[in-house]
Amino acid sequence: MRHQLSLKIGPATFRIGSAWRQPVAQLAQLYADYPQVSGEIADFTVRLEPAGAFRRWVRPSIFITGDHGLADAAPMSLIHGLLAAEMGMNLQMALGWRRHLLLHASSVEKDGRALVMTGESGSGKSTLAAQLGERGWRLMGDEFALLDLVTGSVFPFPRLISLKNEAIGVVAGETPGERMGPLLKGTAKGDIRHLVPRADAVARMGEGAKPALLLFPRFGHAAEVRPVGQGEVFMRLTQASTNYVALGESGFRALTRFVQDVPARAIDFPSGEAAVALVERLWDELA
Amino acid sequence: MSSALLVAALREPKSVAALDGSGWNALIAAARAERLIGTLALRIGAALAPDAVRPILTDARLDAEREARQALWEADRAAEALGGPVLLLKGTAYVAAGLKAGEGRFIGDLDILAPRERMDEVEAGLHAAGWEWVKQDDYDDAYYRQWMHELPPMIHRERDRMIDVHHTILPLTARQTPDARALMEDAVAITDRLSVLSPEDMVCHSVAHLLADGDLAGGLRNLWDIHCLLDNVDAERLGVRAKRHGIGRHVAQAQRLAAALYGGGRRQRLTVWDRLVIGRLLARDDWGRETRKLLRFAFYIRSHWLRMPPTMLARHLFTKWRKGHRPV
């Protein structure tokens, strides 16, 4: 491929190839402080290809694929190339990673223990993780929490944090500008702006933590905390995992252990400030 | 050309010792694209792989084990649904029979063979057990039923797994007419619920699929199957069966191709046509992308040309084109 870059994020190495310079240049800039792995053997290949014969130049359109692809993935505009590259890495992980149970969750760490937050897109888990990451917690990731199949520890996957719509303003207000990526307007999920995790998150990206609390956050409601039964937690986490079925018995054992060992709560909150206060209080009580 | 690396690694696993980082990246990309990564993982022992590659190969091996388990379960479910033994084809058959071709093999759909006169019965049995039609299009449905060698594909509504019910091994419009009854008569029982084709018929089926029908997509894997299956056949019997199914020429070519790409020892003389097919089989770059678009397209056209007479082909392509289907 014409332009390329290798990135190591947590335990996984990606080789990203692009028909255009721009997405690779943006990645190189935002991931500049990550470990240098060029020329190494990659776990996954990500490709950003023209969606049709002339779409490299005329209304450039990116088809995201790689080792593992989705035939019906919608092409993206070149101005959203950075997002396409990020989605490409997610896609490879979601479809191909087998060394951990993947939970579609954000996670942060304090004192060697991890707080895991999972929920639908729009639940506020990314924003909450980003905010906690700016306020004394170590950010582990906002997309996937990697659950070790044997030890039960959670490992980080600290890619860029993808902030959407209102969350952009909220987080940008308390973050130095050089850690924010370009504003991508009008994507399928609205406006998106990426946040580079703090240096400690990157430096310690190989370091796992024992999960101590699981939260199901929900943004936009009056503050409330509800218990969640183990059966429901188990079902929700199987749905939040992209490789639970593929892992078979080892995935089942890891998830069972997680559900039995980690207290879980559903939380509602009306604002970021309220959420952070609620999380800190629950952490002190439960974790 | 990363497919050449893949072929070399399968033929001679020790050849990977010479690979650098980018060589390994190219090899892995090709093996994944050709769905041969599980096979590759079993061919290359842990000792030959660098540290960064070992977990990739371990994952591939575990995936292949899971696929084999799932495939056998699907076969068992089909036997249950049909209330009797099923005759397995392709990947599931290789795994069920414990053949080398099944080791590490990617297994997509469940393929079974049943007599054409029993199609209604088979369809009803599968339907009652939860399999549903994939294609909603009336033209496709009618086309399958009238002209193809199989029912339109069905998918299980809970398990999300496809089944292809074949009644012979080439489209009814193809120039060759394999003897489906002979395939079934000589089938070999594996358990009281599962059977597979005889070793010679397995080769004939795989060859028909690769050379007499397909556009050679996934051809490196099919040729690997053939290479492994050829170990179990009696050469004379194979010749007789190939002739009976009308694909003697194709079987001979498959033997030359398998020997050229995967065989050790002395190579047979290759024809110009053999070289073109090999060119098509190896058309992949270091990023796992398809290359030689024109050659691929030519093979795609040819696969249709072989499947049906010209006027029918024209009508078919026109109908598909009007519906928005674009090749390659």
XYZ file of C-alpha atoms in Angstrom:
615
model
C 0.000 0.000 0.000
C 1.155 3.514 -0.759
C 1.173 4.852 2.814
C 1.675 2.766 5.892
C 2.253 2.787 9.605
C 2.532 0.207 12.377
C 1.049 0.804 15.809
C 1.164 -1.170 19.029
C -1.799 -0.615 21.283
C -1.960 -2.678 24.451
C -1.065 -6.238 23.469
C -1.925 -5.906 19.753
C 0.208 -4.677 16.862
C -1.503 -3.273 13.762
C -0.099 -2.711 10.295
C -2.163 0.005 8.675
C -2.001 0.632 4.948
C -3.777 3.436 3.151
C -4.244 4.556 -0.418
C -4.108 8.157 0.853
C -1.505 10.047 2.881
C -3.848 11.947 5.147
C -5.201 9.207 7.475
C -1.718 7.795 8.052
C -0.240 11.243 8.714
C -2.972 11.997 11.249
C -2.460 8.661 12.975
C 1.304 9.189 13.091
C 0.807 12.546 14.749
C -1.743 11.453 17.335
C 0.056 8.206 18.180
C 3.513 9.835 18.181
C 4.205 8.949 21.836
C 3.239 5.286 21.472
C 6.011 2.674 21.205
C 7.714 2.587 17.801
C 7.130 -0.754 16.108
C 7.747 -0.119 12.419
C 8.877 -3.253 10.611
C 7.673 -5.582 13.347
C 5.392 -8.551 12.793
C 1.821 -7.351 13.190
C -1.119 -9.212 14.670
C -3.443 -7.547 12.177
C -3.396 -5.834 8.819
C -5.795 -2.900 8.337
C -6.408 -1.546 4.843
C -8.005 1.716 3.777
C -8.794 1.199 0.120
C -10.656 3.207 -2.515
C -14.276 2.039 -2.546
C -14.283 1.837 -6.347
C -12.067 2.093 -9.398
C -11.891 5.911 -9.456
C -12.698 6.678 -5.845
C -9.105 7.323 -4.923
C -9.366 10.696 -6.647
C -12.987 11.455 -7.478
C -15.073 12.042 -4.366
C -12.555 9.895 -2.452
C -14.286 7.125 -0.590
C -12.660 4.712 1.872
C -13.492 1.036 2.131
C -12.265 -0.304 5.472
C -10.990 -3.861 5.432
C -7.989 -6.019 6.289
C -7.353 -9.533 7.546
C -10.945 -9.668 8.711
C -13.461 -7.671 6.729
C -17.158 -7.029 6.544
C -18.462 -7.150 2.987
C -21.341 -4.802 3.695
C -19.372 -2.136 5.609
C -20.407 1.299 4.361
C -17.598 3.313 2.726
C -16.492 6.546 4.379
C -15.462 9.925 3.115
C -11.736 10.732 3.039
C -12.247 13.679 5.383
C -13.167 11.064 7.999
C -10.033 9.044 7.216
C -8.744 9.128 10.782
C -12.020 7.674 12.001
C -11.849 5.036 9.264
C -8.407 3.960 10.473
C -9.614 3.757 14.061
C -12.664 1.759 12.975
C -10.406 -0.531 10.968
C -8.384 -1.365 14.084
C -11.577 -1.951 16.052
C -12.896 -4.219 13.342
C -9.782 -6.411 13.367
C -9.892 -6.691 17.148
C -13.617 -7.381 17.266
C -13.457 -10.107 14.631
C -10.032 -11.602 15.129
C -8.684 -11.264 18.681
C -8.682 -14.498 20.678
C -6.164 -13.925 23.472
C -8.606 -12.238 25.831
C -12.343 -12.086 26.244
C -13.211 -8.771 24.593
C -15.746 -6.666 26.411
C -17.143 -3.652 24.601
C -16.472 -1.454 27.605
C -14.416 1.448 28.863
C -12.123 0.946 31.825
C -9.994 2.997 34.217
C -7.627 1.995 36.998
C -6.745 3.188 40.476
C -4.485 1.481 43.066
C -4.075 -1.562 40.847
C -7.805 -2.189 40.552
C -10.025 -1.579 37.542
C -13.411 0.019 37.071
C -15.187 -1.376 34.004
C -18.092 0.460 32.364
C -20.251 -1.019 29.649
C -23.380 0.028 27.816
C -24.834 0.893 24.452
C -23.320 3.563 22.255
C -24.455 6.897 23.725
C -24.636 5.613 27.303
C -21.787 7.919 28.273
C -19.160 5.303 29.049
C -16.501 6.857 26.781
C -17.033 10.344 28.146
C -16.980 9.102 31.704
C -13.769 7.152 31.128
C -12.198 10.206 29.473
C -13.177 12.450 32.373
C -11.945 10.006 34.982
C -8.752 9.673 32.964
C -8.208 13.410 33.286
C -8.827 13.340 37.054
C -6.401 10.999 38.703
C -7.442 7.656 37.264
C -5.394 5.758 34.699
C -7.351 5.403 31.489
C -7.223 1.820 30.196
C -9.437 2.261 27.166
C -12.827 3.404 25.940
C -13.656 0.696 23.392
C -12.513 -2.726 24.600
C -11.604 -4.076 28.023
C -9.483 -7.210 27.588
C -10.344 -9.865 30.161
C -7.534 -12.358 30.747
C -8.829 -15.897 30.228
C -6.733 -17.410 33.008
C -5.970 -14.791 35.670
C -9.181 -12.752 35.477
C -7.247 -9.471 35.193
C -8.380 -6.732 32.843
C -5.808 -5.401 30.354
C -5.765 -2.004 28.646
C -6.336 -1.191 25.001
C -5.762 2.567 25.147
C -6.464 3.736 21.610
C -7.510 7.286 20.967
C -10.739 8.050 22.822
C -13.539 8.841 20.460
C -15.639 11.713 21.822
C -18.997 12.321 20.214
C -21.168 15.436 19.901
C -21.742 17.200 23.263
C -19.002 15.168 24.924
C -16.430 16.929 22.732
C -17.029 20.306 24.382
C -17.224 18.814 27.865
C -13.866 17.052 27.662
C -12.061 19.610 25.490
C -12.753 22.171 28.217
C -10.469 20.391 30.647
C -7.812 19.024 28.252
C -4.753 20.668 26.667
C -5.414 21.285 22.960
C -2.398 19.356 21.741
C -4.009 16.119 22.935
C -7.135 16.654 20.830
C -7.427 15.418 17.244
C -9.172 17.250 14.390
C -12.931 17.763 14.596
C -14.671 15.327 12.233
C -18.067 16.765 11.383
C -21.058 14.861 10.074
C -19.958 11.251 10.540
C -22.520 8.430 10.848
C -22.457 9.065 14.599
C -22.488 12.855 14.384
C -19.427 14.961 15.206
C -16.399 13.091 16.478
C -13.149 14.313 17.956
C -10.388 12.065 19.230
C -8.545 12.495 22.493
C -5.015 11.194 23.003
C -4.809 9.396 26.363
C -2.496 10.893 28.978
C 1.147 9.838 28.983
C 0.693 7.503 31.979
C -2.031 5.576 30.137
C 0.336 5.028 27.217
C 3.389 4.239 29.330
C 1.501 1.608 31.332
C -0.488 0.067 28.492
C 0.971 -3.385 29.131
C -0.129 -3.365 32.743
C -3.328 -5.125 33.790
C -5.457 -4.680 36.904
C -7.909 -6.744 38.928
C -11.473 -5.733 38.055
C -13.113 -4.333 41.201
C -16.385 -2.767 40.003
C -18.637 -3.037 36.953
C -20.987 -0.196 36.060
C -23.748 0.087 33.465
C -23.886 3.875 33.027
C -26.802 5.704 31.452
C -26.527 9.404 30.631
C -29.483 11.775 30.644
C -31.532 10.641 33.625
C -31.859 11.707 37.278
C -29.077 10.266 39.425
C -29.882 6.754 40.564
C -28.063 3.545 41.488
C -29.689 0.124 40.960
C -28.392 -3.357 41.711
C -28.085 -5.749 38.736
C -28.468 -9.495 39.249
C -25.658 -11.841 38.188
C -27.821 -13.537 35.570
C -28.562 -10.225 33.895
C -24.932 -9.115 34.136
C -23.867 -12.335 32.446
C -26.348 -11.929 29.602
C -25.496 -8.276 29.057
C -21.789 -9.041 28.966
C -22.199 -11.887 26.460
C -23.944 -9.347 24.251
C -21.189 -6.801 24.873
C -18.508 -9.287 23.843
C -17.546 -9.752 20.205
C -15.598 -12.979 20.728
C -17.489 -14.724 23.532
C -18.880 -17.405 21.209
C -15.603 -17.875 19.358
C -13.689 -18.511 22.587
C -16.003 -21.316 23.645
C -15.357 -22.839 27.039
C -12.469 -20.594 28.066
C -14.615 -17.519 27.408
C -17.459 -18.974 29.440
C -15.170 -19.680 32.396
C -13.597 -16.218 32.297
C -16.944 -14.498 32.111
C -18.480 -16.620 34.878
C -15.607 -15.757 37.147
C -15.854 -12.066 36.316
C -19.591 -12.000 37.057
C -19.156 -13.825 40.349
C -16.206 -11.773 41.585
C -17.056 -8.240 40.501
C -19.903 -6.221 42.071
C -22.132 -4.576 39.454
C -24.469 -1.572 39.480
C -26.537 0.308 36.929
C -26.155 4.066 37.314
C -28.104 6.959 35.848
C -26.749 10.492 35.819
C -27.786 13.853 34.405
C -24.307 15.331 33.834
C -20.607 14.548 33.741
C -20.003 16.201 37.107
C -22.755 14.136 38.725
C -21.411 10.974 37.120
C -17.873 11.494 38.386
C -19.138 12.161 41.922
C -21.385 9.081 41.784
C -18.589 6.858 40.520
C -16.140 8.078 43.168
C -18.718 7.385 45.887
C -19.536 3.867 44.600
C -15.843 3.124 44.229
C -15.201 3.982 47.874
C -18.173 1.878 49.008
C -17.834 -1.196 46.831
C -14.426 -1.650 45.289
C 3.754 -11.857 -4.228
C 2.585 -13.169 -0.896
C 0.606 -16.156 -2.207
C 3.872 -17.608 -3.434
C 5.221 -17.298 0.121
C 2.149 -19.113 1.386
C 2.512 -21.921 -1.121
C 6.197 -22.275 -0.255
C 5.437 -22.382 3.479
C 2.805 -25.099 3.010
C 5.036 -27.098 0.690
C 8.176 -26.739 2.776
C 7.486 -25.398 6.298
C 11.188 -24.914 6.974
C 11.267 -22.211 4.287
C 9.758 -19.750 6.787
C 13.061 -19.620 8.640
C 14.276 -17.170 5.988
C 11.434 -14.664 6.497
C 11.958 -11.200 7.988
C 9.231 -9.089 9.629
C 7.671 -7.912 6.395
C 7.871 -11.420 4.960
C 5.904 -12.770 7.889
C 3.355 -9.973 7.576
C 2.870 -10.849 3.912
C 2.622 -14.570 4.654
C 0.056 -14.091 7.417
C -2.025 -11.687 5.319
C -2.117 -14.161 2.414
C -2.887 -17.123 4.672
C -5.805 -15.262 6.230
C -7.103 -14.042 2.882
C -6.942 -17.549 1.403
C -8.426 -19.043 4.575
C -5.405 -21.248 4.997
C -4.104 -19.776 8.258
C -5.271 -22.789 10.312
C -3.613 -25.187 7.909
C -0.465 -23.063 7.940
C -0.481 -23.035 11.750
C -0.491 -26.827 11.813
C 2.196 -27.108 9.131
C 4.590 -24.703 10.878
C 5.483 -26.000 14.303
C 6.036 -23.573 17.194
C 9.800 -24.021 16.821
C 9.830 -22.437 13.361
C 7.827 -19.329 14.298
C 9.262 -16.190 15.935
C 7.760 -15.093 19.271
C 5.443 -12.525 17.646
C 3.979 -15.146 15.308
C 3.400 -17.966 17.762
C 0.252 -16.532 19.379
C -1.181 -15.765 15.922
C -0.737 -19.395 14.913
C -2.083 -20.666 18.231
C -5.223 -18.565 17.750
C -5.639 -19.922 14.223
C -5.308 -23.493 15.454
C -7.898 -22.951 18.166
C -10.255 -21.348 15.655
C -9.895 -24.356 13.369
C -10.643 -26.736 16.251
C -13.764 -24.790 17.097
C -14.864 -24.777 13.460
C -14.429 -28.526 13.224
C -16.486 -29.005 16.373
C -19.214 -26.674 15.107
C -19.239 -28.307 11.680
C -19.715 -31.782 13.152
C -22.481 -30.469 15.363
C -24.251 -28.964 12.339
C -23.888 -32.271 10.490
C -25.429 -34.037 13.457
C -28.315 -31.540 13.521
C -28.939 -32.080 9.805
C -28.997 -35.859 10.294
C -31.466 -35.389 13.120
C -33.648 -33.116 10.991
C -33.640 -35.551 8.062
C -34.211 -38.592 10.250
C -31.400 -40.581 8.683
C -27.787 -40.572 7.523
C -26.440 -37.546 5.647
C -23.780 -37.651 2.964
C -21.267 -34.912 3.792
C -19.228 -32.974 1.252
C -16.116 -30.780 1.422
C -14.739 -29.466 4.733
C -17.172 -31.182 7.068
C -16.587 -34.491 5.287
C -12.796 -34.144 5.609
C -13.090 -33.445 9.322
C -15.645 -36.192 9.933
C -13.445 -38.726 8.135
C -10.315 -37.536 9.956
C -8.496 -36.744 6.715
C -5.348 -34.647 6.353
C -7.347 -32.227 4.181
C -9.458 -31.439 7.256
C -6.532 -30.508 9.490
C -6.790 -26.819 10.331
C -9.274 -26.322 7.512
C -11.606 -23.367 7.409
C -15.183 -24.664 7.217
C -17.879 -22.292 6.083
C -21.192 -23.877 5.215
C -22.419 -27.398 5.709
C -22.603 -29.132 2.318
C -24.576 -32.325 1.903
C -25.553 -34.488 -1.071
C -28.959 -36.113 -1.516
C -30.845 -37.614 -4.479
C -32.612 -35.065 -6.659
C -35.930 -36.879 -6.392
C -35.795 -36.432 -2.605
C -35.235 -32.654 -2.675
C -38.791 -31.772 -1.620
C -38.577 -34.091 1.323
C -35.136 -32.805 2.391
C -36.280 -29.209 2.050
C -39.358 -29.846 4.192
C -37.311 -31.660 6.851
C -34.759 -28.869 7.134
C -37.451 -26.238 7.134
C -39.245 -27.945 10.012
C -35.986 -28.035 11.986
C -35.390 -24.281 11.719
C -33.514 -23.673 8.453
C -34.792 -20.759 6.368
C -34.163 -19.416 2.861
C -31.395 -16.864 2.509
C -32.417 -15.473 -0.878
C -35.705 -13.695 -1.080
C -35.349 -12.910 -4.761
C -37.785 -14.865 -6.961
C -35.476 -14.912 -9.962
C -32.563 -16.324 -7.919
C -34.830 -18.870 -6.300
C -36.279 -20.094 -9.585
C -32.839 -20.089 -11.181
C -31.399 -22.305 -8.452
C -34.296 -24.727 -8.604
C -34.312 -25.052 -12.363
C -30.653 -24.981 -13.262
C -28.331 -25.392 -10.320
C -26.817 -28.491 -8.707
C -28.103 -27.441 -5.313
C -31.106 -25.948 -3.574
C -30.959 -22.231 -2.822
C -28.820 -21.872 0.338
C -30.611 -22.056 3.678
C -29.543 -20.639 7.031
C -30.499 -21.839 10.490
C -32.527 -19.162 12.192
C -30.986 -19.697 15.653
C -27.461 -20.870 14.945
C -26.869 -18.636 11.935
C -25.154 -21.447 10.010
C -25.694 -22.121 6.325
C -26.498 -25.415 4.678
C -26.132 -26.208 0.961
C -28.097 -29.211 -0.222
C -26.556 -30.582 -3.431
C -28.094 -33.184 -5.701
C -25.077 -33.349 -7.982
C -21.692 -31.625 -8.195
C -21.975 -29.299 -11.181
C -24.770 -27.047 -12.419
C -27.256 -28.874 -14.650
C -26.333 -26.456 -17.439
C -22.630 -27.319 -17.329
C -21.058 -29.208 -20.206
C -20.053 -32.136 -18.028
C -22.658 -34.313 -16.328
C -21.171 -36.046 -13.297
C -22.847 -39.282 -12.277
C -24.578 -38.270 -9.049
C -26.055 -41.716 -8.508
C -22.611 -43.315 -8.607
C -21.363 -40.781 -6.035
C -24.117 -41.799 -3.651
C -23.881 -45.524 -4.294
C -20.192 -45.639 -3.448
C -20.400 -43.416 -0.369
C -18.564 -44.604 2.734
C -20.267 -44.655 6.144
C -18.340 -42.876 8.916
C -20.930 -43.344 11.681
C -24.513 -44.569 11.548
C -25.583 -40.976 10.795
C -22.769 -39.604 8.645
C -21.175 -40.744 5.419
C -18.675 -39.304 2.944
C -17.769 -39.839 -0.709
C -15.263 -42.518 -1.670
C -11.670 -41.196 -1.759
C -11.688 -41.054 -5.571
C -15.053 -39.304 -5.742
C -13.866 -36.801 -3.139
C -11.056 -35.831 -5.491
C -13.479 -35.651 -8.421
C -15.829 -33.422 -6.476
C -13.078 -31.104 -5.318
C -11.655 -30.890 -8.838
C -15.061 -30.239 -10.394
C -15.592 -27.445 -7.921
C -12.176 -25.901 -8.577
C -11.595 -26.346 -12.288
C -14.805 -27.284 -14.055
C -17.030 -24.774 -12.308
C -15.471 -22.096 -10.154
C -13.784 -18.810 -10.989
C -10.882 -20.049 -8.804
C -11.723 -17.806 -5.860
C -10.363 -19.617 -2.807
C -8.509 -21.843 -5.227
C -5.308 -22.215 -3.222
C -7.284 -23.826 -0.430
C -9.217 -26.085 -2.784
C -5.990 -27.122 -4.439
C -4.499 -27.879 -1.008
C -7.514 -30.105 -0.336
C -6.880 -31.922 -3.600
C -3.172 -32.251 -2.848
C -3.993 -33.904 0.505
C -6.830 -36.051 -0.866
C -4.634 -37.424 -3.649
C -2.587 -39.249 -1.002
C -5.527 -41.572 -0.316
C -6.557 -42.555 -3.813
C -5.850 -45.432 -6.082
C -4.567 -43.859 -9.302
C -6.276 -46.330 -11.584
C -9.626 -46.081 -9.829
C -9.345 -42.296 -9.883
C -8.872 -42.389 -13.653
C -11.955 -44.554 -14.083
C -14.118 -42.375 -11.850
C -12.922 -39.125 -13.399
C -13.849 -40.428 -16.831
C -17.259 -41.555 -15.616
C -17.961 -38.075 -14.234
C -16.722 -36.484 -17.448
C -13.862 -34.570 -15.839
C -10.814 -36.658 -16.721
C -9.022 -33.682 -18.238
C -9.671 -31.541 -15.171
C -8.450 -34.211 -12.769
C -5.242 -34.567 -14.755
C -4.737 -30.800 -14.662
C -5.431 -30.653 -10.923
C -2.769 -33.309 -10.400
C -0.254 -31.255 -12.368
C -1.161 -28.057 -10.499
C -1.057 -29.699 -7.066
C 2.329 -31.231 -7.846
C 3.662 -27.925 -9.169
C 2.542 -25.844 -6.187
C 2.462 -28.199 -3.211
C 4.329 -31.325 -4.289
C 7.948 -32.121 -3.651
C 10.060 -33.980 -6.121
C 10.132 -33.649 -9.882
C 7.654 -31.386 -11.613
C 5.537 -32.422 -14.532
C 5.496 -30.300 -17.648
C 3.025 -27.499 -17.344
C 0.904 -26.277 -20.238
C 0.326 -22.624 -21.031
C -3.171 -23.018 -19.637
C -1.740 -24.476 -16.396
C 0.473 -21.417 -16.076
C -2.464 -19.081 -16.521
C -4.384 -20.901 -13.806
C -1.373 -20.703 -11.489
C -1.110 -16.993 -12.268
C -4.718 -16.611 -11.181
C -4.239 -18.731 -8.053
C -1.274 -16.648 -6.888
C -2.828 -13.241 -7.580
C -2.448 -11.612 -4.177
C -0.064 -8.942 -2.868
C 1.814 -8.458 0.412
C -1.207 -6.787 1.994
C -3.510 -9.703 1.205
C -5.159 -7.715 -1.613
C -6.329 -9.295 -4.825
C -4.147 -8.392 -7.798
C -4.370 -9.002 -11.592
C -7.892 -7.673 -11.858
C -8.134 -8.407 -15.558
C -7.101 -12.036 -15.184
C -9.543 -12.449 -12.289
C -12.321 -10.949 -14.351
C -11.520 -13.264 -17.248
C -11.815 -16.272 -14.962
C -15.058 -14.929 -13.560
C -16.541 -14.639 -17.052
C -15.182 -18.060 -17.903
C -16.835 -19.644 -14.861
C -20.191 -18.440 -16.152
C -19.360 -19.486 -19.678
C -18.669 -23.006 -18.416
C -21.843 -23.106 -16.409
C -24.358 -22.425 -19.123
C -24.895 -22.118 -22.859
C -24.219 -18.648 -24.364
C -27.773 -17.409 -24.903
C -28.766 -18.479 -21.433
C -25.646 -16.805 -20.021
C -26.520 -13.556 -21.781
C -30.053 -13.634 -20.410
C -28.806 -14.450 -16.922
C -26.173 -11.713 -16.827
C -28.636 -9.173 -18.190
C -31.183 -10.026 -15.494
C -28.544 -9.851 -12.756
C -27.194 -6.565 -14.129
C -30.658 -5.019 -14.214
C -31.047 -5.976 -10.558
C -27.880 -4.086 -9.688
C -25.414 -6.963 -9.418
C -21.894 -6.029 -10.489
C -19.163 -8.634 -10.912
C -15.861 -8.463 -8.954
